[in-house]
PDB file of C-alpha atoms and ligand atoms in Angstrom:
ATOM      1  CA  UNK A   1     -18.565  33.429  71.121  1.00  0.00           C
ATOM      2  CA  UNK A   2     -18.220  36.979  72.367  1.00  0.00           C
ATOM      3  CA  UNK A   3     -15.334  38.658  70.574  1.00  0.00           C
ATOM      4  CA  UNK A   4     -14.947  37.451  67.032  1.00  0.00           C
ATOM      5  CA  UNK A   5     -11.715  35.661  66.238  1.00  0.00           C
ATOM      6  CA  UNK A   6     -10.439  37.105  62.941  1.00  0.00           C
ATOM      7  CA  UNK A   7      -8.641  33.957  61.899  1.00  0.00           C
ATOM      8  CA  UNK A   8     -11.671  31.813  62.476  1.00  0.00           C
ATOM      9  CA  UNK A   9     -13.811  34.333  60.614  1.00  0.00           C
ATOM     10  CA  UNK A  10     -11.556  34.077  57.555  1.00  0.00           C
ATOM     11  CA  UNK A  11     -11.595  30.290  57.731  1.00  0.00           C
ATOM     12  CA  UNK A  12     -15.378  30.148  57.878  1.00  0.00           C
ATOM     13  CA  UNK A  13     -15.803  32.537  54.946  1.00  0.00           C
ATOM     14  CA  UNK A  14     -13.230  30.649  52.850  1.00  0.00           C
ATOM     15  CA  UNK A  15     -14.902  27.327  53.590  1.00  0.00           C
ATOM     16  CA  UNK A  16     -18.317  28.653  52.556  1.00  0.00           C
ATOM     17  CA  UNK A  17     -16.862  30.228  49.412  1.00  0.00           C
ATOM     18  CA  UNK A  18     -15.288  26.913  48.384  1.00  0.00           C
ATOM     19  CA  UNK A  19     -18.541  25.096  49.064  1.00  0.00           C
ATOM     20  CA  UNK A  20     -20.533  27.269  46.677  1.00  0.00           C
ATOM     21  CA  UNK A  21     -17.982  28.528  44.162  1.00  0.00           C
ATOM     22  CA  UNK A  22     -18.993  26.110  41.397  1.00  0.00           C
ATOM     23  CA  UNK A  23     -22.675  26.302  42.205  1.00  0.00           C
ATOM     24  CA  UNK A  24     -24.136  28.044  39.186  1.00  0.00           C
ATOM     25  CA  UNK A  25     -27.281  27.655  37.078  1.00  0.00           C
ATOM     26  CA  UNK A  26     -29.292  27.761  40.271  1.00  0.00           C
ATOM     27  CA  UNK A  27     -31.070  31.002  39.419  1.00  0.00           C
ATOM     28  CA  UNK A  28     -31.367  33.595  36.692  1.00  0.00           C
ATOM     29  CA  UNK A  29     -29.380  36.786  36.171  1.00  0.00           C
ATOM     30  CA  UNK A  30     -31.607  39.907  35.933  1.00  0.00           C
ATOM     31  CA  UNK A  31     -32.225  40.554  32.251  1.00  0.00           C
ATOM     32  CA  UNK A  32     -34.344  43.696  32.020  1.00  0.00           C
ATOM     33  CA  UNK A  33     -31.402  45.830  30.888  1.00  0.00           C
ATOM     34  CA  UNK A  34     -28.251  44.886  28.904  1.00  0.00           C
ATOM     35  CA  UNK A  35     -25.683  45.763  31.592  1.00  0.00           C
ATOM     36  CA  UNK A  36     -27.344  43.347  34.023  1.00  0.00           C
ATOM     37  CA  UNK A  37     -28.031  40.663  31.425  1.00  0.00           C
ATOM     38  CA  UNK A  38     -24.379  40.601  30.355  1.00  0.00           C
ATOM     39  CA  UNK A  39     -22.990  40.030  33.851  1.00  0.00           C
ATOM     40  CA  UNK A  40     -21.024  36.780  34.239  1.00  0.00           C
ATOM     41  CA  UNK A  41     -23.320  34.437  36.226  1.00  0.00           C
ATOM     42  CA  UNK A  42     -20.260  32.762  37.758  1.00  0.00           C
ATOM     43  CA  UNK A  43     -19.281  35.939  39.620  1.00  0.00           C
ATOM     44  CA  UNK A  44     -19.056  35.305  43.362  1.00  0.00           C
ATOM     45  CA  UNK A  45     -17.519  37.353  46.163  1.00  0.00           C
ATOM     46  CA  UNK A  46     -17.782  37.619  49.931  1.00  0.00           C
ATOM     47  CA  UNK A  47     -16.418  40.452  52.083  1.00  0.00           C
ATOM     48  CA  UNK A  48     -16.690  40.755  55.844  1.00  0.00           C
ATOM     49  CA  UNK A  49     -15.780  43.925  57.745  1.00  0.00           C
ATOM     50  CA  UNK A  50     -15.714  44.015  61.536  1.00  0.00           C
ATOM     51  CA  UNK A  51     -16.249  47.163  63.580  1.00  0.00           C
ATOM     52  CA  UNK A  52     -12.760  46.749  65.046  1.00  0.00           C
ATOM     53  CA  UNK A  53     -11.224  47.281  61.617  1.00  0.00           C
ATOM     54  CA  UNK A  54     -10.641  43.797  60.200  1.00  0.00           C
ATOM     55  CA  UNK A  55     -11.624  43.082  56.579  1.00  0.00           C
ATOM     56  CA  UNK A  56     -11.639  39.679  54.914  1.00  0.00           C
ATOM     57  CA  UNK A  57     -12.349  39.199  51.191  1.00  0.00           C
ATOM     58  CA  UNK A  58     -12.643  36.160  48.973  1.00  0.00           C
ATOM     59  CA  UNK A  59     -13.566  35.617  45.299  1.00  0.00           C
ATOM     60  CA  UNK A  60     -14.376  38.385  42.807  1.00  0.00           C
ATOM     61  CA  UNK A  61     -14.265  41.151  45.373  1.00  0.00           C
ATOM     62  CA  UNK A  62     -12.555  43.528  42.947  1.00  0.00           C
ATOM     63  CA  UNK A  63     -15.500  43.297  40.561  1.00  0.00           C
ATOM     64  CA  UNK A  64     -18.006  46.104  40.880  1.00  0.00           C
ATOM     65  CA  UNK A  65     -21.744  45.515  40.431  1.00  0.00           C
ATOM     66  CA  UNK A  66     -24.690  47.867  40.593  1.00  0.00           C
ATOM     67  CA  UNK A  67     -26.087  48.002  44.106  1.00  0.00           C
ATOM     68  CA  UNK A  68     -29.692  48.511  42.912  1.00  0.00           C
ATOM     69  CA  UNK A  69     -32.158  48.230  45.807  1.00  0.00           C
ATOM     70  CA  UNK A  70     -29.389  48.175  48.407  1.00  0.00           C
ATOM     71  CA  UNK A  71     -29.238  51.932  47.745  1.00  0.00           C
ATOM     72  CA  UNK A  72     -32.672  52.246  49.376  1.00  0.00           C
ATOM     73  CA  UNK A  73     -31.085  51.793  52.809  1.00  0.00           C
ATOM     74  CA  UNK A  74     -28.543  54.503  52.087  1.00  0.00           C
ATOM     75  CA  UNK A  75     -31.076  57.113  50.989  1.00  0.00           C
ATOM     76  CA  UNK A  76     -33.185  56.239  54.036  1.00  0.00           C
ATOM     77  CA  UNK A  77     -30.137  56.759  56.238  1.00  0.00           C
ATOM     78  CA  UNK A  78     -29.646  60.182  54.629  1.00  0.00           C
ATOM     79  CA  UNK A  79     -33.278  61.160  55.086  1.00  0.00           C
ATOM     80  CA  UNK A  80     -34.186  59.730  58.506  1.00  0.00           C
ATOM     81  CA  UNK A  81     -32.098  62.135  60.625  1.00  0.00           C
ATOM     82  CA  UNK A  82     -33.286  65.111  58.549  1.00  0.00           C
ATOM     83  CA  UNK A  83     -36.988  64.339  58.527  1.00  0.00           C
ATOM     84  CA  UNK A  84     -37.456  62.565  61.871  1.00  0.00           C
ATOM     85  CA  UNK A  85     -40.856  61.029  62.617  1.00  0.00           C
ATOM     86  CA  UNK A  86     -42.480  63.126  59.903  1.00  0.00           C
ATOM     87  CA  UNK A  87     -41.225  60.415  57.515  1.00  0.00           C
ATOM     88  CA  UNK A  88     -43.850  57.955  58.730  1.00  0.00           C
ATOM     89  CA  UNK A  89     -46.655  60.133  57.419  1.00  0.00           C
ATOM     90  CA  UNK A  90     -45.500  59.309  53.884  1.00  0.00           C
ATOM     91  CA  UNK A  91     -44.381  55.696  54.125  1.00  0.00           C
ATOM     92  CA  UNK A  92     -45.238  52.744  56.369  1.00  0.00           C
ATOM     93  CA  UNK A  93     -43.027  50.286  58.184  1.00  0.00           C
ATOM     94  CA  UNK A  94     -44.698  46.932  57.702  1.00  0.00           C
ATOM     95  CA  UNK A  95     -43.579  44.108  55.417  1.00  0.00           C
ATOM     96  CA  UNK A  96     -45.524  44.162  52.178  1.00  0.00           C
ATOM     97  CA  UNK A  97     -45.691  40.458  51.365  1.00  0.00           C
ATOM     98  CA  UNK A  98     -45.584  41.500  47.718  1.00  0.00           C
ATOM     99  CA  UNK A  99     -42.840  41.755  45.130  1.00  0.00           C
ATOM    100  CA  UNK A 100     -40.600  44.814  45.158  1.00  0.00           C
ATOM    101  CA  UNK A 101     -42.303  46.586  42.274  1.00  0.00           C
ATOM    102  CA  UNK A 102     -45.891  45.642  43.027  1.00  0.00           C
ATOM    103  CA  UNK A 103     -48.691  48.153  42.481  1.00  0.00           C
ATOM    104  CA  UNK A 104     -51.507  46.296  44.172  1.00  0.00           C
ATOM    105  CA  UNK A 105     -51.409  47.666  47.722  1.00  0.00           C
ATOM    106  CA  UNK A 106     -51.038  51.303  46.763  1.00  0.00           C
ATOM    107  CA  UNK A 107     -54.638  51.978  45.844  1.00  0.00           C
ATOM    108  CA  UNK A 108     -56.122  50.436  48.984  1.00  0.00           C
ATOM    109  CA  UNK A 109     -53.580  52.234  51.104  1.00  0.00           C
ATOM    110  CA  UNK A 110     -54.115  55.625  49.456  1.00  0.00           C
ATOM    111  CA  UNK A 111     -50.704  56.046  47.929  1.00  0.00           C
ATOM    112  CA  UNK A 112     -48.771  55.377  51.158  1.00  0.00           C
ATOM    113  CA  UNK A 113     -46.281  52.564  50.449  1.00  0.00           C
ATOM    114  CA  UNK A 114     -45.955  49.769  52.992  1.00  0.00           C
ATOM    115  CA  UNK A 115     -42.258  50.354  53.710  1.00  0.00           C
ATOM    116  CA  UNK A 116     -39.190  52.251  52.429  1.00  0.00           C
ATOM    117  CA  UNK A 117     -37.604  49.188  50.780  1.00  0.00           C
ATOM    118  CA  UNK A 118     -40.203  48.317  48.176  1.00  0.00           C
ATOM    119  CA  UNK A 119     -39.843  50.475  45.079  1.00  0.00           C
ATOM    120  CA  UNK A 120     -42.826  52.695  45.902  1.00  0.00           C
ATOM    121  CA  UNK A 121     -41.422  53.440  49.356  1.00  0.00           C
ATOM    122  CA  UNK A 122     -37.954  54.130  48.045  1.00  0.00           C
ATOM    123  CA  UNK A 123     -39.367  56.556  45.480  1.00  0.00           C
ATOM    124  CA  UNK A 124     -41.053  58.482  48.293  1.00  0.00           C
ATOM    125  CA  UNK A 125     -37.792  58.548  50.260  1.00  0.00           C
ATOM    126  CA  UNK A 126     -35.876  59.870  47.247  1.00  0.00           C
ATOM    127  CA  UNK A 127     -38.578  62.455  46.606  1.00  0.00           C
ATOM    128  CA  UNK A 128     -38.416  63.722  50.194  1.00  0.00           C
ATOM    129  CA  UNK A 129     -34.639  63.682  50.144  1.00  0.00           C
ATOM    130  CA  UNK A 130     -34.672  65.937  47.079  1.00  0.00           C
ATOM    131  CA  UNK A 131     -36.574  68.537  49.094  1.00  0.00           C
ATOM    132  CA  UNK A 132     -33.483  69.011  51.235  1.00  0.00           C
ATOM    133  CA  UNK A 133     -31.392  69.945  48.214  1.00  0.00           C
ATOM    134  CA  UNK A 134     -33.797  72.504  46.767  1.00  0.00           C
ATOM    135  CA  UNK A 135     -32.393  75.596  48.355  1.00  0.00           C
ATOM    136  CA  UNK A 136     -28.836  75.059  47.366  1.00  0.00           C
ATOM    137  CA  UNK A 137     -27.335  78.359  46.309  1.00  0.00           C
ATOM    138  CA  UNK A 138     -25.796  77.105  43.069  1.00  0.00           C
ATOM    139  CA  UNK A 139     -28.607  77.908  40.649  1.00  0.00           C
ATOM    140  CA  UNK A 140     -26.746  76.348  37.722  1.00  0.00           C
ATOM    141  CA  UNK A 141     -27.502  72.903  39.108  1.00  0.00           C
ATOM    142  CA  UNK A 142     -30.896  71.197  39.243  1.00  0.00           C
ATOM    143  CA  UNK A 143     -32.245  69.727  42.469  1.00  0.00           C
ATOM    144  CA  UNK A 144     -31.828  66.254  41.032  1.00  0.00           C
ATOM    145  CA  UNK A 145     -28.190  66.891  40.104  1.00  0.00           C
ATOM    146  CA  UNK A 146     -27.423  68.200  43.597  1.00  0.00           C
ATOM    147  CA  UNK A 147     -29.241  65.262  45.218  1.00  0.00           C
ATOM    148  CA  UNK A 148     -27.367  62.750  43.073  1.00  0.00           C
ATOM    149  CA  UNK A 149     -24.053  64.341  44.034  1.00  0.00           C
ATOM    150  CA  UNK A 150     -25.041  64.265  47.694  1.00  0.00           C
ATOM    151  CA  UNK A 151     -25.898  60.552  47.483  1.00  0.00           C
ATOM    152  CA  UNK A 152     -22.521  59.814  45.903  1.00  0.00           C
ATOM    153  CA  UNK A 153     -20.727  61.901  48.515  1.00  0.00           C
ATOM    154  CA  UNK A 154     -22.542  60.028  51.250  1.00  0.00           C
ATOM    155  CA  UNK A 155     -21.636  56.582  49.872  1.00  0.00           C
ATOM    156  CA  UNK A 156     -18.025  57.590  49.246  1.00  0.00           C
ATOM    157  CA  UNK A 157     -17.743  58.928  52.783  1.00  0.00           C
ATOM    158  CA  UNK A 158     -19.189  55.746  54.282  1.00  0.00           C
ATOM    159  CA  UNK A 159     -16.816  53.384  52.527  1.00  0.00           C
ATOM    160  CA  UNK A 160     -13.844  55.746  52.421  1.00  0.00           C
ATOM    161  CA  UNK A 161     -13.494  55.270  48.646  1.00  0.00           C
ATOM    162  CA  UNK A 162     -13.556  58.314  46.410  1.00  0.00           C
ATOM    163  CA  UNK A 163     -13.779  56.329  43.163  1.00  0.00           C
ATOM    164  CA  UNK A 164     -17.306  55.020  43.743  1.00  0.00           C
ATOM    165  CA  UNK A 165     -19.566  56.331  40.980  1.00  0.00           C
ATOM    166  CA  UNK A 166     -22.788  55.863  39.055  1.00  0.00           C
ATOM    167  CA  UNK A 167     -22.723  53.405  36.191  1.00  0.00           C
ATOM    168  CA  UNK A 168     -24.146  55.889  33.716  1.00  0.00           C
ATOM    169  CA  UNK A 169     -25.012  53.294  31.046  1.00  0.00           C
ATOM    170  CA  UNK A 170     -27.005  51.311  33.592  1.00  0.00           C
ATOM    171  CA  UNK A 171     -28.675  54.469  34.890  1.00  0.00           C
ATOM    172  CA  UNK A 172     -29.817  55.455  31.386  1.00  0.00           C
ATOM    173  CA  UNK A 173     -31.075  51.944  30.645  1.00  0.00           C
ATOM    174  CA  UNK A 174     -32.934  51.891  33.969  1.00  0.00           C
ATOM    175  CA  UNK A 175     -34.607  55.189  33.120  1.00  0.00           C
ATOM    176  CA  UNK A 176     -35.643  53.905  29.691  1.00  0.00           C
ATOM    177  CA  UNK A 177     -37.202  50.751  31.135  1.00  0.00           C
ATOM    178  CA  UNK A 178     -38.681  52.243  34.315  1.00  0.00           C
ATOM    179  CA  UNK A 179     -42.332  51.969  33.239  1.00  0.00           C
ATOM    180  CA  UNK A 180     -43.437  50.327  36.474  1.00  0.00           C
ATOM    181  CA  UNK A 181     -41.554  52.810  38.608  1.00  0.00           C
ATOM    182  CA  UNK A 182     -43.130  55.654  36.602  1.00  0.00           C
ATOM    183  CA  UNK A 183     -46.527  54.061  37.210  1.00  0.00           C
ATOM    184  CA  UNK A 184     -45.863  53.824  40.959  1.00  0.00           C
ATOM    185  CA  UNK A 185     -44.639  57.417  41.144  1.00  0.00           C
ATOM    186  CA  UNK A 186     -47.504  58.855  39.082  1.00  0.00           C
ATOM    187  CA  UNK A 187     -50.014  56.919  41.126  1.00  0.00           C
ATOM    188  CA  UNK A 188     -48.536  58.185  44.390  1.00  0.00           C
ATOM    189  CA  UNK A 189     -48.417  61.713  42.996  1.00  0.00           C
ATOM    190  CA  UNK A 190     -52.155  61.479  42.334  1.00  0.00           C
ATOM    191  CA  UNK A 191     -52.527  60.970  46.108  1.00  0.00           C
ATOM    192  CA  UNK A 192     -50.194  63.889  46.800  1.00  0.00           C
ATOM    193  CA  UNK A 193     -47.424  61.616  48.095  1.00  0.00           C
ATOM    194  CA  UNK A 194     -44.773  62.660  45.543  1.00  0.00           C
ATOM    195  CA  UNK A 195     -43.890  66.351  45.475  1.00  0.00           C
ATOM    196  CA  UNK A 196     -41.169  66.705  42.843  1.00  0.00           C
ATOM    197  CA  UNK A 197     -41.647  65.976  39.169  1.00  0.00           C
ATOM    198  CA  UNK A 198     -41.980  62.252  38.526  1.00  0.00           C
ATOM    199  CA  UNK A 199     -39.241  62.491  35.928  1.00  0.00           C
ATOM    200  CA  UNK A 200     -36.791  64.003  38.402  1.00  0.00           C
ATOM    201  CA  UNK A 201     -37.603  61.428  41.065  1.00  0.00           C
ATOM    202  CA  UNK A 202     -37.188  58.507  38.633  1.00  0.00           C
ATOM    203  CA  UNK A 203     -33.959  59.956  37.288  1.00  0.00           C
ATOM    204  CA  UNK A 204     -32.493  60.311  40.782  1.00  0.00           C
ATOM    205  CA  UNK A 205     -33.755  56.897  41.892  1.00  0.00           C
ATOM    206  CA  UNK A 206     -32.361  55.134  38.802  1.00  0.00           C
ATOM    207  CA  UNK A 207     -29.001  56.769  39.422  1.00  0.00           C
ATOM    208  CA  UNK A 208     -28.863  55.643  43.056  1.00  0.00           C
ATOM    209  CA  UNK A 209     -29.673  52.079  41.868  1.00  0.00           C
ATOM    210  CA  UNK A 210     -26.822  52.284  39.348  1.00  0.00           C
ATOM    211  CA  UNK A 211     -24.073  52.993  41.896  1.00  0.00           C
ATOM    212  CA  UNK A 212     -21.296  50.507  41.201  1.00  0.00           C
ATOM    213  CA  UNK A 213     -19.498  49.011  44.189  1.00  0.00           C
ATOM    214  CA  UNK A 214     -17.666  45.833  45.078  1.00  0.00           C
ATOM    215  CA  UNK A 215     -18.359  43.679  48.121  1.00  0.00           C
ATOM    216  CA  UNK A 216     -15.558  45.182  50.197  1.00  0.00           C
ATOM    217  CA  UNK A 217     -16.844  48.712  49.611  1.00  0.00           C
ATOM    218  CA  UNK A 218     -20.362  47.616  50.419  1.00  0.00           C
ATOM    219  CA  UNK A 219     -19.440  45.795  53.618  1.00  0.00           C
ATOM    220  CA  UNK A 220     -17.524  48.872  54.801  1.00  0.00           C
ATOM    221  CA  UNK A 221     -20.338  51.231  53.815  1.00  0.00           C
ATOM    222  CA  UNK A 222     -22.793  49.381  56.060  1.00  0.00           C
ATOM    223  CA  UNK A 223     -20.561  49.204  59.119  1.00  0.00           C
ATOM    224  CA  UNK A 224     -22.212  52.274  60.665  1.00  0.00           C
ATOM    225  CA  UNK A 225     -25.407  50.268  61.084  1.00  0.00           C
ATOM    226  CA  UNK A 226     -23.471  47.583  62.941  1.00  0.00           C
ATOM    227  CA  UNK A 227     -21.881  50.276  65.110  1.00  0.00           C
ATOM    228  CA  UNK A 228     -24.886  52.138  66.574  1.00  0.00           C
ATOM    229  CA  UNK A 229     -24.893  54.709  63.748  1.00  0.00           C
ATOM    230  CA  UNK A 230     -21.217  55.715  63.891  1.00  0.00           C
ATOM    231  CA  UNK A 231     -18.851  54.926  61.014  1.00  0.00           C
ATOM    232  CA  UNK A 232     -15.997  53.059  62.728  1.00  0.00           C
ATOM    233  CA  UNK A 233     -13.659  53.895  59.846  1.00  0.00           C
ATOM    234  CA  UNK A 234     -13.523  57.583  60.805  1.00  0.00           C
ATOM    235  CA  UNK A 235     -15.660  58.019  63.937  1.00  0.00           C
ATOM    236  CA  UNK A 236     -18.295  60.067  62.132  1.00  0.00           C
ATOM    237  CA  UNK A 237     -21.864  59.809  63.394  1.00  0.00           C
ATOM    238  CA  UNK A 238     -24.095  59.005  60.419  1.00  0.00           C
ATOM    239  CA  UNK A 239     -27.432  58.416  62.155  1.00  0.00           C
ATOM    240  CA  UNK A 240     -28.537  58.473  65.779  1.00  0.00           C
ATOM    241  CA  UNK A 241     -28.775  55.348  67.904  1.00  0.00           C
ATOM    242  CA  UNK A 242     -32.529  55.225  67.462  1.00  0.00           C
ATOM    243  CA  UNK A 243     -32.377  55.543  63.684  1.00  0.00           C
ATOM    244  CA  UNK A 244     -29.737  52.800  63.498  1.00  0.00           C
ATOM    245  CA  UNK A 245     -32.028  50.518  65.505  1.00  0.00           C
ATOM    246  CA  UNK A 246     -34.988  51.391  63.302  1.00  0.00           C
ATOM    247  CA  UNK A 247     -33.190  50.964  59.992  1.00  0.00           C
ATOM    248  CA  UNK A 248     -31.854  47.579  61.111  1.00  0.00           C
ATOM    249  CA  UNK A 249     -35.355  46.526  62.160  1.00  0.00           C
ATOM    250  CA  UNK A 250     -36.704  47.550  58.761  1.00  0.00           C
ATOM    251  CA  UNK A 251     -33.988  45.589  56.986  1.00  0.00           C
ATOM    252  CA  UNK A 252     -34.872  42.535  59.044  1.00  0.00           C
ATOM    253  CA  UNK A 253     -38.606  42.789  58.365  1.00  0.00           C
ATOM    254  CA  UNK A 254     -38.637  44.246  54.830  1.00  0.00           C
ATOM    255  CA  UNK A 255     -35.123  44.026  53.335  1.00  0.00           C
ATOM    256  CA  UNK A 256     -35.756  41.036  51.075  1.00  0.00           C
ATOM    257  CA  UNK A 257     -39.306  41.925  50.005  1.00  0.00           C
ATOM    258  CA  UNK A 258     -41.665  38.967  50.110  1.00  0.00           C
ATOM    259  CA  UNK A 259     -38.788  36.741  51.172  1.00  0.00           C
ATOM    260  CA  UNK A 260     -37.958  38.767  54.301  1.00  0.00           C
ATOM    261  CA  UNK A 261     -39.515  36.254  56.674  1.00  0.00           C
ATOM    262  CA  UNK A 262     -37.655  33.361  55.127  1.00  0.00           C
ATOM    263  CA  UNK A 263     -34.392  35.325  55.144  1.00  0.00           C
ATOM    264  CA  UNK A 264     -34.812  36.147  58.847  1.00  0.00           C
ATOM    265  CA  UNK A 265     -35.592  32.490  59.532  1.00  0.00           C
ATOM    266  CA  UNK A 266     -32.635  31.122  57.593  1.00  0.00           C
ATOM    267  CA  UNK A 267     -30.037  33.841  58.118  1.00  0.00           C
ATOM    268  CA  UNK A 268     -30.987  35.723  61.280  1.00  0.00           C
ATOM    269  CA  UNK A 269     -29.484  39.082  60.299  1.00  0.00           C
ATOM    270  CA  UNK A 270     -30.928  42.367  59.028  1.00  0.00           C
ATOM    271  CA  UNK A 271     -30.113  42.441  55.331  1.00  0.00           C
ATOM    272  CA  UNK A 272     -30.819  44.187  52.047  1.00  0.00           C
ATOM    273  CA  UNK A 273     -30.691  42.743  48.563  1.00  0.00           C
ATOM    274  CA  UNK A 274     -30.557  44.186  45.061  1.00  0.00           C
ATOM    275  CA  UNK A 275     -31.259  42.734  41.616  1.00  0.00           C
ATOM    276  CA  UNK A 276     -27.591  43.260  40.731  1.00  0.00           C
ATOM    277  CA  UNK A 277     -26.981  40.163  42.889  1.00  0.00           C
ATOM    278  CA  UNK A 278     -25.644  41.890  45.988  1.00  0.00           C
ATOM    279  CA  UNK A 279     -26.837  41.292  49.531  1.00  0.00           C
ATOM    280  CA  UNK A 280     -25.475  43.120  52.540  1.00  0.00           C
ATOM    281  CA  UNK A 281     -26.268  41.994  56.081  1.00  0.00           C
ATOM    282  CA  UNK A 282     -24.976  42.786  59.542  1.00  0.00           C
ATOM    283  CA  UNK A 283     -24.691  41.770  63.158  1.00  0.00           C
ATOM    284  CA  UNK A 284     -25.008  44.853  65.400  1.00  0.00           C
ATOM    285  CA  UNK A 285     -21.979  45.365  67.605  1.00  0.00           C
ATOM    286  CA  UNK A 286     -19.859  43.078  65.461  1.00  0.00           C
ATOM    287  CA  UNK A 287     -19.685  43.101  61.681  1.00  0.00           C
ATOM    288  CA  UNK A 288     -21.181  43.585  58.274  1.00  0.00           C
ATOM    289  CA  UNK A 289     -20.960  41.144  55.383  1.00  0.00           C
ATOM    290  CA  UNK A 290     -21.557  41.668  51.667  1.00  0.00           C
ATOM    291  CA  UNK A 291     -22.058  38.867  49.157  1.00  0.00           C
ATOM    292  CA  UNK A 292     -22.320  39.133  45.396  1.00  0.00           C
ATOM    293  CA  UNK A 293     -23.620  36.415  43.127  1.00  0.00           C
ATOM    294  CA  UNK A 294     -25.813  37.604  40.255  1.00  0.00           C
ATOM    295  CA  UNK A 295     -28.077  34.584  39.767  1.00  0.00           C
ATOM    296  CA  UNK A 296     -31.398  35.498  41.359  1.00  0.00           C
ATOM    297  CA  UNK A 297     -34.269  33.433  42.675  1.00  0.00           C
ATOM    298  CA  UNK A 298     -37.887  34.108  41.732  1.00  0.00           C
ATOM    299  CA  UNK A 299     -38.130  36.895  44.354  1.00  0.00           C
ATOM    300  CA  UNK A 300     -35.274  38.824  42.755  1.00  0.00           C
ATOM    301  CA  UNK A 301     -32.810  37.964  45.541  1.00  0.00           C
ATOM    302  CA  UNK A 302     -29.370  36.405  45.047  1.00  0.00           C
ATOM    303  CA  UNK A 303     -29.785  32.658  45.292  1.00  0.00           C
ATOM    304  CA  UNK A 304     -26.225  31.817  46.293  1.00  0.00           C
ATOM    305  CA  UNK A 305     -26.035  34.992  48.382  1.00  0.00           C
ATOM    306  CA  UNK A 306     -28.762  33.748  50.718  1.00  0.00           C
ATOM    307  CA  UNK A 307     -27.209  30.271  51.076  1.00  0.00           C
ATOM    308  CA  UNK A 308     -23.855  31.913  51.813  1.00  0.00           C
ATOM    309  CA  UNK A 309     -25.305  34.094  54.552  1.00  0.00           C
ATOM    310  CA  UNK A 310     -27.285  31.228  56.042  1.00  0.00           C
ATOM    311  CA  UNK A 311     -24.141  29.132  56.356  1.00  0.00           C
ATOM    312  CA  UNK A 312     -22.212  32.131  57.680  1.00  0.00           C
ATOM    313  CA  UNK A 313     -24.378  32.711  60.759  1.00  0.00           C
ATOM    314  CA  UNK A 314     -24.797  28.981  61.318  1.00  0.00           C
ATOM    315  CA  UNK A 315     -21.067  28.270  61.244  1.00  0.00           C
ATOM    316  CA  UNK A 316     -20.056  31.403  63.114  1.00  0.00           C
ATOM    317  CA  UNK A 317     -22.623  30.603  65.770  1.00  0.00           C
ATOM    318  CA  UNK A 318     -23.749  34.240  65.970  1.00  0.00           C
ATOM    319  CA  UNK A 319     -26.771  35.994  64.552  1.00  0.00           C
ATOM    320  CA  UNK A 320     -29.019  38.682  65.971  1.00  0.00           C
ATOM    321  CA  UNK A 321     -30.982  35.998  67.776  1.00  0.00           C
TER     322      UNK A 321
HETATM  323  N1  LIG B   1     -33.579  49.237  39.643  1.00  0.00           N
HETATM  324  C1  LIG B   1     -34.469  48.226  40.133  1.00  0.00           C
HETATM  325  C2  LIG B   1     -35.894  48.719  40.119  1.00  0.00           C
HETATM  326  O1  LIG B   1     -36.139  49.830  40.451  1.00  0.00           O
HETATM  327  C3  LIG B   1     -34.071  47.855  41.513  1.00  0.00           C
HETATM  328  C4  LIG B   1     -34.928  46.772  42.071  1.00  0.00           C
HETATM  329  C5  LIG B   1     -34.221  45.837  42.996  1.00  0.00           C
HETATM  330  O2  LIG B   1     -32.997  45.819  43.139  1.00  0.00           O
HETATM  331  N2  LIG B   1     -34.982  44.986  43.584  1.00  0.00           N
HETATM  332  O3  LIG B   1     -36.803  48.030  39.787  1.00  0.00           O
END
């Protein structure tokens, strides 16, 4: 199938939604902070956005959820065009084979995280991004406040929705329980791979994780990566062609942590997950799709989200392969 038929797309998504809508108790909702623990495990939504402007939603697509690790792609997309190849001195681009918050590789690899999508790598990206907001002329605001505003502005611009915001209760709870992320950041700082204060980096990172979006907003926000780096909603270039290719490659190889290989095998799309239960994936030149279902598997990825995406590419007959 070359051009995607919108009617058929809607039928496929509806069929998959109906197949899985009663499928709960298959995983476990994240429980490390109250706002995640209290999420209704039955929540389920799918949104597809095509680069030619069609959007199809089904399920709880009005319900916002915290995007968590999905934010790591967005901060990378902000940083990559600014820093260029310099970035790869501070973070690698190989799958880690370990869980998202693992500490084990960092010592052997001298504080250089394997890739930008494990927590250590995302902390480095946020740290470097903060450097670009240091010289802002408004001295009443801290670097971290300016960076957080810039991240929000970026996400709002991508999805065309001004009401996207941090979930401040989640952000505070994340900060209070971020012991592992503190450990990662301090350890990397001991190798000279974190420049700003660890507290500022964690604060900014926990805020980006707490951004609340629904599946429609998320699918739209990722369309630029399906469209060679240009946001099809307004024609704005977000990243260059090469960065779009690279970010998509990183999502394919590292986007689901130690389940990235299995996700590529089953789903065949670059994707990124978060412990809030969201997964966003895309087919370059065609579409992006966001799924939300908060019950997670043992790797911290949405259980029903992966099945949904697997069926989607199978039934549509298109993937990146
Ligand atoms: N806030 C979570 C953390 O930093 C995000 C992790 C995730 O979504 N995998 O640990």
